[in-house]
Amino acid sequence: MDAAFQDFYAEKFSHCHGCGKNNPAGHHLKSRWDGDDTIARFLPKPEYSGGVPDHVYGGLIASLLDCHGAASAAAFAHRAQNREMGSEGEPIRYVTASLKVDFRRPTPMGIELVIKGKLRSMDERKVWVDLTLSANGEVCASGEMLAVRYRQ
Amino acid sequence: MDAAFQDFYAEKFSHCHGCGKNNPAGHHLKSRWDGDDTIARFLPKPEYSGGVPDHVYGGLIASLLDCHGAASAAAFAHRAQNREMGSEGEPIRYVTASLKVDFRRPTPMGIELVIKGKLRSMDERKVWVDLTLSANGEVCASGEMLAVRYRQ
């Protein structure tokens, strides 16, 4: 499978619990292109239940949207320069300034979740990303993120 | 120390990774009264780093605000009935419908975080809660939550 956006993060910035390849205890979320949009897939372990054991914990849902959104922002910014992550030139990295999550229905456990990102708009320093998290083809949570370019 | 709001959650709804007493792998966040507001304290383990090892991972910040906000909503609703959680009568429980988190500055690792909740408004079914997460007395993240009453 193609490398994920997070695989191109600099080593010293790869410790995120949600998506850093250098965090052995983390989730290792991997985000990739899906046409002009972005996609990641994740199967939560049973310990990530919400109040009831058969639903996913809201904190994990926010985390997946957060890590996928920030990685997507970086990918969108690279494409806007007609290049890909990992290509020559200065790497572009984003951090989350604001994240809103709407929990539309309970997210079931034991099913691979699909997280998608769509570019809403971009300026020189900021990227707005629309996000969804689905299970069995149904959107369980939607989100919107403002990501801000990080000066490394 | 007094019992926390989460200690009064029904056994079958106490499996949340963020705050459920019946989730052995979870964070066990504990929320309590602080006058008319609410408060929780939490020291993240080193594995919950963000991209850089000395900052807390955004997903954990969202999770702490989420669990504290939902517990606070339940506590506010009980007080509106002139009773406390765990008192006689039907227990009231809330779930998160929407959570917005603004990441204002990096949250440092190795420091006990203080999460606060304030009641903004309430109607028969919904509670709006304003939230902050601070380290060393500085607000690192702020949030707002819409919590909806859960019919058990």
mmCIF file of C-alpha atoms in Angstrom:
data_model
loop_
_atom_site.group_PDB
_atom_site.id
_atom_site.type_symbol
_atom_site.label_atom_id
_atom_site.label_comp_id
_atom_site.label_asym_id
_atom_site.label_seq_id
_atom_site.Cartn_x
_atom_site.Cartn_y
_atom_site.Cartn_z
ATOM 1 C CA MET A 1 0.000 0.000 0.000
ATOM 2 C CA ASP A 2 1.192 3.517 -0.696
ATOM 3 C CA ALA A 3 2.877 5.437 2.101
ATOM 4 C CA ALA A 4 0.515 7.406 4.309
ATOM 5 C CA PHE A 5 0.701 11.166 4.854
ATOM 6 C CA GLN A 6 1.923 10.564 8.405
ATOM 7 C CA ASP A 7 4.846 8.485 7.131
ATOM 8 C CA PHE A 8 6.342 11.716 5.804
ATOM 9 C CA TYR A 9 6.208 13.624 9.093
ATOM 10 C CA ALA A 10 9.705 14.509 10.301
ATOM 11 C CA GLU A 11 11.077 12.036 12.852
ATOM 12 C CA LYS A 12 11.025 14.539 15.712
ATOM 13 C CA PHE A 13 7.349 15.357 15.039
ATOM 14 C CA SER A 14 6.242 11.710 14.763
ATOM 15 C CA HIS A 15 5.368 11.050 18.427
ATOM 16 C CA CYS A 16 1.621 11.746 18.273
ATOM 17 C CA HIS A 17 -0.424 9.180 20.198
ATOM 18 C CA GLY A 18 -3.012 9.257 17.453
ATOM 19 C CA CYS A 19 -0.859 8.959 14.335
ATOM 20 C CA GLY A 20 2.868 9.151 15.057
ATOM 21 C CA LYS A 21 4.989 6.314 13.703
ATOM 22 C CA ASN A 22 7.461 6.847 16.569
ATOM 23 C CA ASN A 23 4.861 6.374 19.336
ATOM 24 C CA PRO A 24 4.857 2.629 20.126
ATOM 25 C CA ALA A 25 1.733 2.912 22.327
ATOM 26 C CA GLY A 26 -0.291 4.966 19.851
ATOM 27 C CA HIS A 27 -3.058 4.369 17.325
ATOM 28 C CA HIS A 28 -0.892 4.815 14.192
ATOM 29 C CA LEU A 29 -3.701 6.263 12.110
ATOM 30 C CA LYS A 30 -2.751 6.307 8.419
ATOM 31 C CA SER A 31 -4.315 8.834 6.033
ATOM 32 C CA ARG A 32 -4.136 8.641 2.266
ATOM 33 C CA TRP A 33 -5.630 10.151 -0.882
ATOM 34 C CA ASP A 34 -9.073 9.123 -2.087
ATOM 35 C CA GLY A 35 -9.290 11.055 -5.350
ATOM 36 C CA ASP A 36 -9.323 14.712 -4.349
ATOM 37 C CA ASP A 37 -10.442 13.784 -0.816
ATOM 38 C CA THR A 38 -8.651 11.849 1.912
ATOM 39 C CA ILE A 39 -9.403 8.618 3.735
ATOM 40 C CA ALA A 40 -8.242 6.575 6.714
ATOM 41 C CA ARG A 41 -9.493 3.300 8.152
ATOM 42 C CA PHE A 42 -9.355 2.251 11.788
ATOM 43 C CA LEU A 43 -10.643 -0.660 13.843
ATOM 44 C CA PRO A 44 -10.882 0.322 17.546
ATOM 45 C CA LYS A 45 -9.823 -2.212 20.176
ATOM 46 C CA PRO A 46 -12.550 -3.226 22.654
ATOM 47 C CA GLU A 47 -11.015 -1.095 25.421
ATOM 48 C CA TYR A 48 -12.046 2.050 23.515
ATOM 49 C CA SER A 49 -15.695 1.649 24.383
ATOM 50 C CA GLY A 50 -17.935 4.482 25.402
ATOM 51 C CA GLY A 51 -20.256 4.293 28.383
ATOM 52 C CA VAL A 52 -21.870 1.212 26.889
ATOM 53 C CA PRO A 53 -19.480 -1.549 25.777
ATOM 54 C CA ASP A 54 -20.775 -1.813 22.209
ATOM 55 C CA HIS A 55 -20.271 1.841 21.264
ATOM 56 C CA VAL A 56 -17.036 3.674 20.534
ATOM 57 C CA TYR A 57 -15.832 6.270 23.045
ATOM 58 C CA GLY A 58 -16.289 9.875 21.934
ATOM 59 C CA GLY A 59 -12.706 10.807 22.739
ATOM 60 C CA LEU A 60 -11.399 8.311 20.206
ATOM 61 C CA ILE A 61 -13.763 9.635 17.556
ATOM 62 C CA ALA A 62 -12.509 13.175 18.152
ATOM 63 C CA SER A 63 -8.947 11.907 18.046
ATOM 64 C CA LEU A 64 -9.375 10.114 14.714
ATOM 65 C CA LEU A 65 -10.985 13.190 13.144
ATOM 66 C CA ASP A 66 -8.255 15.407 14.593
ATOM 67 C CA CYS A 67 -5.283 13.383 13.331
ATOM 68 C CA HIS A 68 -6.891 12.712 9.955
ATOM 69 C CA GLY A 69 -7.842 16.361 9.512
ATOM 70 C CA ALA A 70 -4.395 17.717 10.316
ATOM 71 C CA ALA A 71 -2.725 15.196 7.997
ATOM 72 C CA SER A 72 -5.240 16.012 5.269
ATOM 73 C CA ALA A 73 -4.511 19.722 5.639
ATOM 74 C CA ALA A 74 -0.840 19.039 5.003
ATOM 75 C CA ALA A 75 -1.635 16.899 1.971
ATOM 76 C CA PHE A 76 -3.993 19.530 0.518
ATOM 77 C CA ALA A 77 -1.330 22.197 1.004
ATOM 78 C CA HIS A 78 1.267 20.126 -0.821
ATOM 79 C CA ARG A 79 -1.084 19.495 -3.758
ATOM 80 C CA ALA A 80 -1.815 23.209 -3.927
ATOM 81 C CA GLN A 81 1.898 23.540 -4.710
ATOM 82 C CA ASN A 82 1.629 20.795 -7.333
ATOM 83 C CA ARG A 83 3.650 18.340 -5.271
ATOM 84 C CA GLU A 84 3.094 15.488 -2.851
ATOM 85 C CA MET A 85 4.171 14.923 0.722
ATOM 86 C CA GLY A 86 7.710 13.611 0.864
ATOM 87 C CA SER A 87 8.668 15.400 -2.334
ATOM 88 C CA GLU A 88 11.568 17.817 -2.579
ATOM 89 C CA GLY A 89 11.147 21.231 -1.015
ATOM 90 C CA GLU A 90 10.188 22.390 2.442
ATOM 91 C CA PRO A 91 7.791 19.974 4.179
ATOM 92 C CA ILE A 92 4.487 21.578 5.139
ATOM 93 C CA ARG A 93 2.882 20.587 8.434
ATOM 94 C CA TYR A 94 -0.338 21.738 10.069
ATOM 95 C CA VAL A 95 -1.610 21.763 13.640
ATOM 96 C CA THR A 96 -5.220 21.906 14.754
ATOM 97 C CA ALA A 97 -6.440 25.320 15.844
ATOM 98 C CA SER A 98 -10.084 24.310 16.242
ATOM 99 C CA LEU A 99 -12.060 21.100 15.902
ATOM 100 C CA LYS A 100 -15.818 20.679 16.074
ATOM 101 C CA VAL A 101 -17.349 17.215 16.258
ATOM 102 C CA ASP A 102 -21.057 16.457 15.875
ATOM 103 C CA PHE A 103 -21.964 13.030 17.192
ATOM 104 C CA ARG A 104 -24.877 12.037 14.988
ATOM 105 C CA ARG A 105 -25.485 8.474 16.128
ATOM 106 C CA PRO A 106 -23.679 5.908 18.292
ATOM 107 C CA THR A 107 -20.584 4.493 16.598
ATOM 108 C CA PRO A 108 -20.631 0.679 16.800
ATOM 109 C CA MET A 109 -17.648 -1.296 18.082
ATOM 110 C CA GLY A 110 -16.117 -4.202 16.160
ATOM 111 C CA ILE A 111 -16.432 -2.540 12.766
ATOM 112 C CA GLU A 112 -13.746 -0.830 10.716
ATOM 113 C CA LEU A 113 -14.362 2.904 10.808
ATOM 114 C CA VAL A 114 -13.848 5.020 7.709
ATOM 115 C CA ILE A 115 -12.699 8.590 8.216
ATOM 116 C CA LYS A 116 -12.895 10.990 5.290
ATOM 117 C CA GLY A 117 -11.612 14.498 4.773
ATOM 118 C CA LYS A 118 -12.630 17.095 2.210
ATOM 119 C CA LEU A 119 -10.968 20.423 1.543
ATOM 120 C CA ARG A 120 -13.393 23.254 2.210
ATOM 121 C CA SER A 121 -11.041 26.189 1.687
ATOM 122 C CA MET A 122 -7.460 27.281 2.125
ATOM 123 C CA ASP A 123 -5.473 30.470 2.389
ATOM 124 C CA GLU A 124 -1.767 31.077 2.843
ATOM 125 C CA ARG A 125 -1.690 29.912 6.450
ATOM 126 C CA LYS A 126 -5.002 28.180 7.181
ATOM 127 C CA VAL A 127 -6.868 25.156 5.876
ATOM 128 C CA TRP A 128 -10.500 24.285 6.624
ATOM 129 C CA VAL A 129 -11.332 20.605 6.383
ATOM 130 C CA ASP A 130 -14.733 18.881 6.515
ATOM 131 C CA LEU A 131 -14.662 15.443 8.080
ATOM 132 C CA THR A 132 -16.850 12.389 8.507
ATOM 133 C CA LEU A 133 -16.500 9.141 10.412
ATOM 134 C CA SER A 134 -18.632 6.255 9.174
ATOM 135 C CA ALA A 135 -19.370 2.660 10.105
ATOM 136 C CA ASN A 136 -21.191 0.279 7.804
ATOM 137 C CA GLY A 137 -21.618 3.135 5.332
ATOM 138 C CA GLU A 138 -23.497 5.336 7.812
ATOM 139 C CA VAL A 139 -22.054 8.626 9.018
ATOM 140 C CA CYS A 140 -21.795 8.389 12.820
ATOM 141 C CA ALA A 141 -19.918 11.640 13.383
ATOM 142 C CA SER A 142 -19.089 14.662 11.285
ATOM 143 C CA GLY A 143 -16.537 17.330 11.972
ATOM 144 C CA GLU A 144 -14.942 20.512 10.797
ATOM 145 C CA MET A 145 -11.404 21.599 11.458
ATOM 146 C CA LEU A 146 -9.392 24.743 11.167
ATOM 147 C CA ALA A 147 -5.746 23.766 10.764
ATOM 148 C CA VAL A 148 -2.940 26.291 10.893
ATOM 149 C CA ARG A 149 0.429 25.952 9.223
ATOM 150 C CA TYR A 150 3.168 25.084 11.654
ATOM 151 C CA ARG A 151 6.512 26.747 11.195
ATOM 152 C CA GLN A 152 9.035 23.984 11.885
ATOM 153 C CA MET B 1 -12.220 12.782 48.741
ATOM 154 C CA ASP B 2 -15.890 13.046 47.799
ATOM 155 C CA ALA B 3 -17.267 10.671 45.219
ATOM 156 C CA ALA B 4 -16.990 11.900 41.637
ATOM 157 C CA PHE B 5 -19.925 12.380 39.270
ATOM 158 C CA GLN B 6 -18.793 9.357 37.265
ATOM 159 C CA ASP B 7 -18.918 7.161 40.372
ATOM 160 C CA PHE B 8 -22.712 7.428 40.202
ATOM 161 C CA TYR B 9 -23.047 6.282 36.613
ATOM 162 C CA ALA B 10 -25.012 3.013 36.398
ATOM 163 C CA GLU B 11 -22.758 -0.049 36.206
ATOM 164 C CA LYS B 12 -23.780 -0.903 32.656
ATOM 165 C CA PHE B 13 -22.955 2.626 31.476
ATOM 166 C CA SER B 14 -19.556 2.760 33.232
ATOM 167 C CA HIS B 15 -17.342 1.366 30.471
ATOM 168 C CA CYS B 16 -16.199 4.658 28.914
ATOM 169 C CA HIS B 17 -12.492 4.669 28.065
ATOM 170 C CA GLY B 18 -12.292 8.250 29.259
ATOM 171 C CA CYS B 19 -14.121 8.076 32.565
ATOM 172 C CA GLY B 20 -15.786 4.712 33.215
ATOM 173 C CA LYS B 21 -14.943 3.028 36.503
ATOM 174 C CA ASN B 22 -15.555 -0.373 34.863
ATOM 175 C CA ASN B 23 -12.998 0.147 32.065
ATOM 176 C CA PRO B 24 -9.681 -1.181 33.437
ATOM 177 C CA ALA B 25 -7.676 0.252 30.494
ATOM 178 C CA GLY B 26 -9.255 3.708 30.634
ATOM 179 C CA HIS B 27 -8.328 7.158 31.936
ATOM 180 C CA HIS B 28 -10.785 7.171 34.877
ATOM 181 C CA LEU B 29 -11.370 10.895 34.746
ATOM 182 C CA LYS B 30 -13.117 12.106 37.905
ATOM 183 C CA SER B 31 -15.263 15.252 37.862
ATOM 184 C CA ARG B 32 -16.494 17.059 40.959
ATOM 185 C CA TRP B 33 -18.106 20.313 42.067
ATOM 186 C CA ASP B 34 -16.077 23.492 42.358
ATOM 187 C CA GLY B 35 -18.671 25.866 43.785
ATOM 188 C CA ASP B 36 -21.269 26.262 41.044
ATOM 189 C CA ASP B 37 -18.778 25.075 38.428
ATOM 190 C CA THR B 38 -17.106 21.700 37.948
ATOM 191 C CA ILE B 39 -13.495 20.552 37.997
ATOM 192 C CA ALA B 40 -11.348 17.528 37.173
ATOM 193 C CA ARG B 41 -7.605 16.974 37.359
ATOM 194 C CA PHE B 42 -5.566 14.683 35.165
ATOM 195 C CA LEU B 43 -1.881 13.919 34.667
ATOM 196 C CA PRO B 44 -1.277 12.385 31.211
ATOM 197 C CA LYS B 45 1.183 9.525 30.884
ATOM 198 C CA PRO B 46 4.156 10.175 28.551
ATOM 199 C CA GLU B 47 2.657 7.969 25.813
ATOM 200 C CA TYR B 48 -0.076 10.599 25.279
ATOM 201 C CA SER B 49 2.266 12.990 23.558
ATOM 202 C CA GLY B 50 1.360 14.958 20.486
ATOM 203 C CA GLY B 51 3.636 15.228 17.466
ATOM 204 C CA VAL B 52 6.397 16.552 19.698
ATOM 205 C CA PRO B 53 7.121 14.522 22.855
ATOM 206 C CA ASP B 54 6.724 17.423 25.307
ATOM 207 C CA HIS B 55 3.197 18.418 24.272
ATOM 208 C CA VAL B 56 -0.073 16.631 24.975
ATOM 209 C CA TYR B 57 -1.883 14.961 22.079
ATOM 210 C CA GLY B 58 -4.987 16.798 20.882
ATOM 211 C CA GLY B 59 -7.160 13.697 20.991
ATOM 212 C CA LEU B 60 -6.604 13.357 24.726
ATOM 213 C CA ILE B 61 -7.486 17.012 25.258
ATOM 214 C CA ALA B 62 -10.741 16.545 23.361
ATOM 215 C CA SER B 63 -11.429 13.391 25.337
ATOM 216 C CA LEU B 64 -10.929 15.076 28.710
ATOM 217 C CA LEU B 65 -13.205 17.952 27.737
ATOM 218 C CA ASP B 66 -15.795 15.521 26.391
ATOM 219 C CA CYS B 67 -15.988 13.291 29.461
ATOM 220 C CA HIS B 68 -15.854 16.204 31.872
ATOM 221 C CA GLY B 69 -18.506 18.107 29.969
ATOM 222 C CA ALA B 70 -20.963 15.223 29.811
ATOM 223 C CA ALA B 71 -20.505 14.478 33.526
ATOM 224 C CA SER B 72 -20.923 18.165 34.328
ATOM 225 C CA ALA B 73 -24.145 18.297 32.320
ATOM 226 C CA ALA B 74 -25.544 15.479 34.460
ATOM 227 C CA ALA B 75 -24.479 17.212 37.657
ATOM 228 C CA PHE B 76 -26.004 20.539 36.559
ATOM 229 C CA ALA B 77 -29.268 18.781 35.697
ATOM 230 C CA HIS B 78 -29.443 17.124 39.111
ATOM 231 C CA ARG B 79 -28.830 20.436 40.905
ATOM 232 C CA ALA B 80 -31.572 22.041 38.816
ATOM 233 C CA GLN B 81 -33.851 19.522 40.538
ATOM 234 C CA ASN B 82 -32.395 20.446 43.921
ATOM 235 C CA ARG B 83 -30.648 17.128 44.334
ATOM 236 C CA GLU B 84 -27.239 15.584 43.772
ATOM 237 C CA MET B 85 -26.047 12.673 41.667
ATOM 238 C CA GLY B 86 -26.594 9.409 43.500
ATOM 239 C CA SER B 87 -29.617 10.775 45.354
ATOM 240 C CA GLU B 88 -33.011 9.111 45.258
ATOM 241 C CA GLY B 89 -35.045 9.482 42.106
ATOM 242 C CA GLU B 90 -34.331 8.722 38.494
ATOM 243 C CA PRO B 91 -30.658 9.155 37.589
ATOM 244 C CA ILE B 92 -30.074 11.713 34.827
ATOM 245 C CA ARG B 93 -27.394 11.034 32.245
ATOM 246 C CA TYR B 94 -26.227 13.056 29.263
ATOM 247 C CA VAL B 95 -24.411 12.194 26.051
ATOM 248 C CA THR B 96 -22.444 14.564 23.855
ATOM 249 C CA ALA B 97 -24.251 15.813 20.780
ATOM 250 C CA SER B 98 -21.585 18.326 19.761
ATOM 251 C CA LEU B 99 -18.157 19.328 21.038
ATOM 252 C CA LYS B 100 -15.979 22.174 19.825
ATOM 253 C CA VAL B 101 -12.393 22.469 20.988
ATOM 254 C CA ASP B 102 -10.163 25.489 20.411
ATOM 255 C CA PHE B 103 -6.503 24.669 20.887
ATOM 256 C CA ARG B 104 -5.085 27.956 22.119
ATOM 257 C CA ARG B 105 -1.513 26.985 22.914
ATOM 258 C CA PRO B 106 0.474 23.746 23.239
ATOM 259 C CA THR B 107 -0.427 21.795 26.380
ATOM 260 C CA PRO B 108 2.765 20.800 28.216
ATOM 261 C CA MET B 109 3.413 17.212 29.304
ATOM 262 C CA GLY B 110 4.366 16.270 32.859
ATOM 263 C CA ILE B 111 1.987 18.733 34.493
ATOM 264 C CA GLU B 112 -1.368 18.055 36.100
ATOM 265 C CA LEU B 113 -4.078 19.424 33.832
ATOM 266 C CA VAL B 114 -7.099 21.174 35.297
ATOM 267 C CA ILE B 115 -10.372 20.824 33.406
ATOM 268 C CA LYS B 116 -13.234 23.153 34.324
ATOM 269 C CA GLY B 117 -16.873 23.228 33.330
ATOM 270 C CA LYS B 118 -19.383 26.046 33.565
ATOM 271 C CA LEU B 119 -23.097 25.876 32.889
ATOM 272 C CA ARG B 120 -24.028 28.189 30.029
ATOM 273 C CA SER B 121 -27.691 27.267 29.696
ATOM 274 C CA MET B 122 -30.125 24.414 30.015
ATOM 275 C CA ASP B 123 -33.552 23.435 28.820
ATOM 276 C CA GLU B 124 -35.624 20.349 29.417
ATOM 277 C CA ARG B 125 -33.471 18.091 27.268
ATOM 278 C CA LYS B 126 -30.255 19.961 26.468
ATOM 279 C CA VAL B 127 -27.367 21.408 28.435
ATOM 280 C CA TRP B 128 -24.683 23.742 27.047
ATOM 281 C CA VAL B 129 -21.394 23.633 28.918
ATOM 282 C CA ASP B 130 -18.351 25.914 28.567
ATOM 283 C CA LEU B 131 -15.062 24.184 29.195
ATOM 284 C CA THR B 132 -11.397 24.995 29.731
ATOM 285 C CA LEU B 133 -8.264 22.904 30.097
ATOM 286 C CA SER B 134 -5.349 24.584 31.848
ATOM 287 C CA ALA B 135 -1.750 23.812 32.762
ATOM 288 C CA ASN B 136 0.234 25.923 35.203
ATOM 289 C CA GLY B 137 -2.753 28.271 35.450
ATOM 290 C CA GLU B 138 -2.781 29.027 31.721
ATOM 291 C CA VAL B 139 -5.709 28.022 29.543
ATOM 292 C CA CYS B 140 -4.319 25.742 26.811
ATOM 293 C CA ALA B 141 -7.661 24.714 25.296
ATOM 294 C CA SER B 142 -11.227 25.883 25.592
ATOM 295 C CA GLY B 143 -14.354 24.105 24.546
ATOM 296 C CA GLU B 144 -18.087 24.211 24.295
ATOM 297 C CA MET B 145 -20.423 21.255 24.439
ATOM 298 C CA LEU B 146 -24.019 20.551 23.685
ATOM 299 C CA ALA B 147 -25.081 17.576 25.788
ATOM 300 C CA VAL B 148 -28.421 15.843 25.317
ATOM 301 C CA ARG B 149 -30.309 13.906 27.939
ATOM 302 C CA TYR B 150 -30.042 10.178 27.477
ATOM 303 C CA ARG B 151 -33.153 8.117 28.118
ATOM 304 C CA GLN B 152 -31.859 5.053 29.932
#
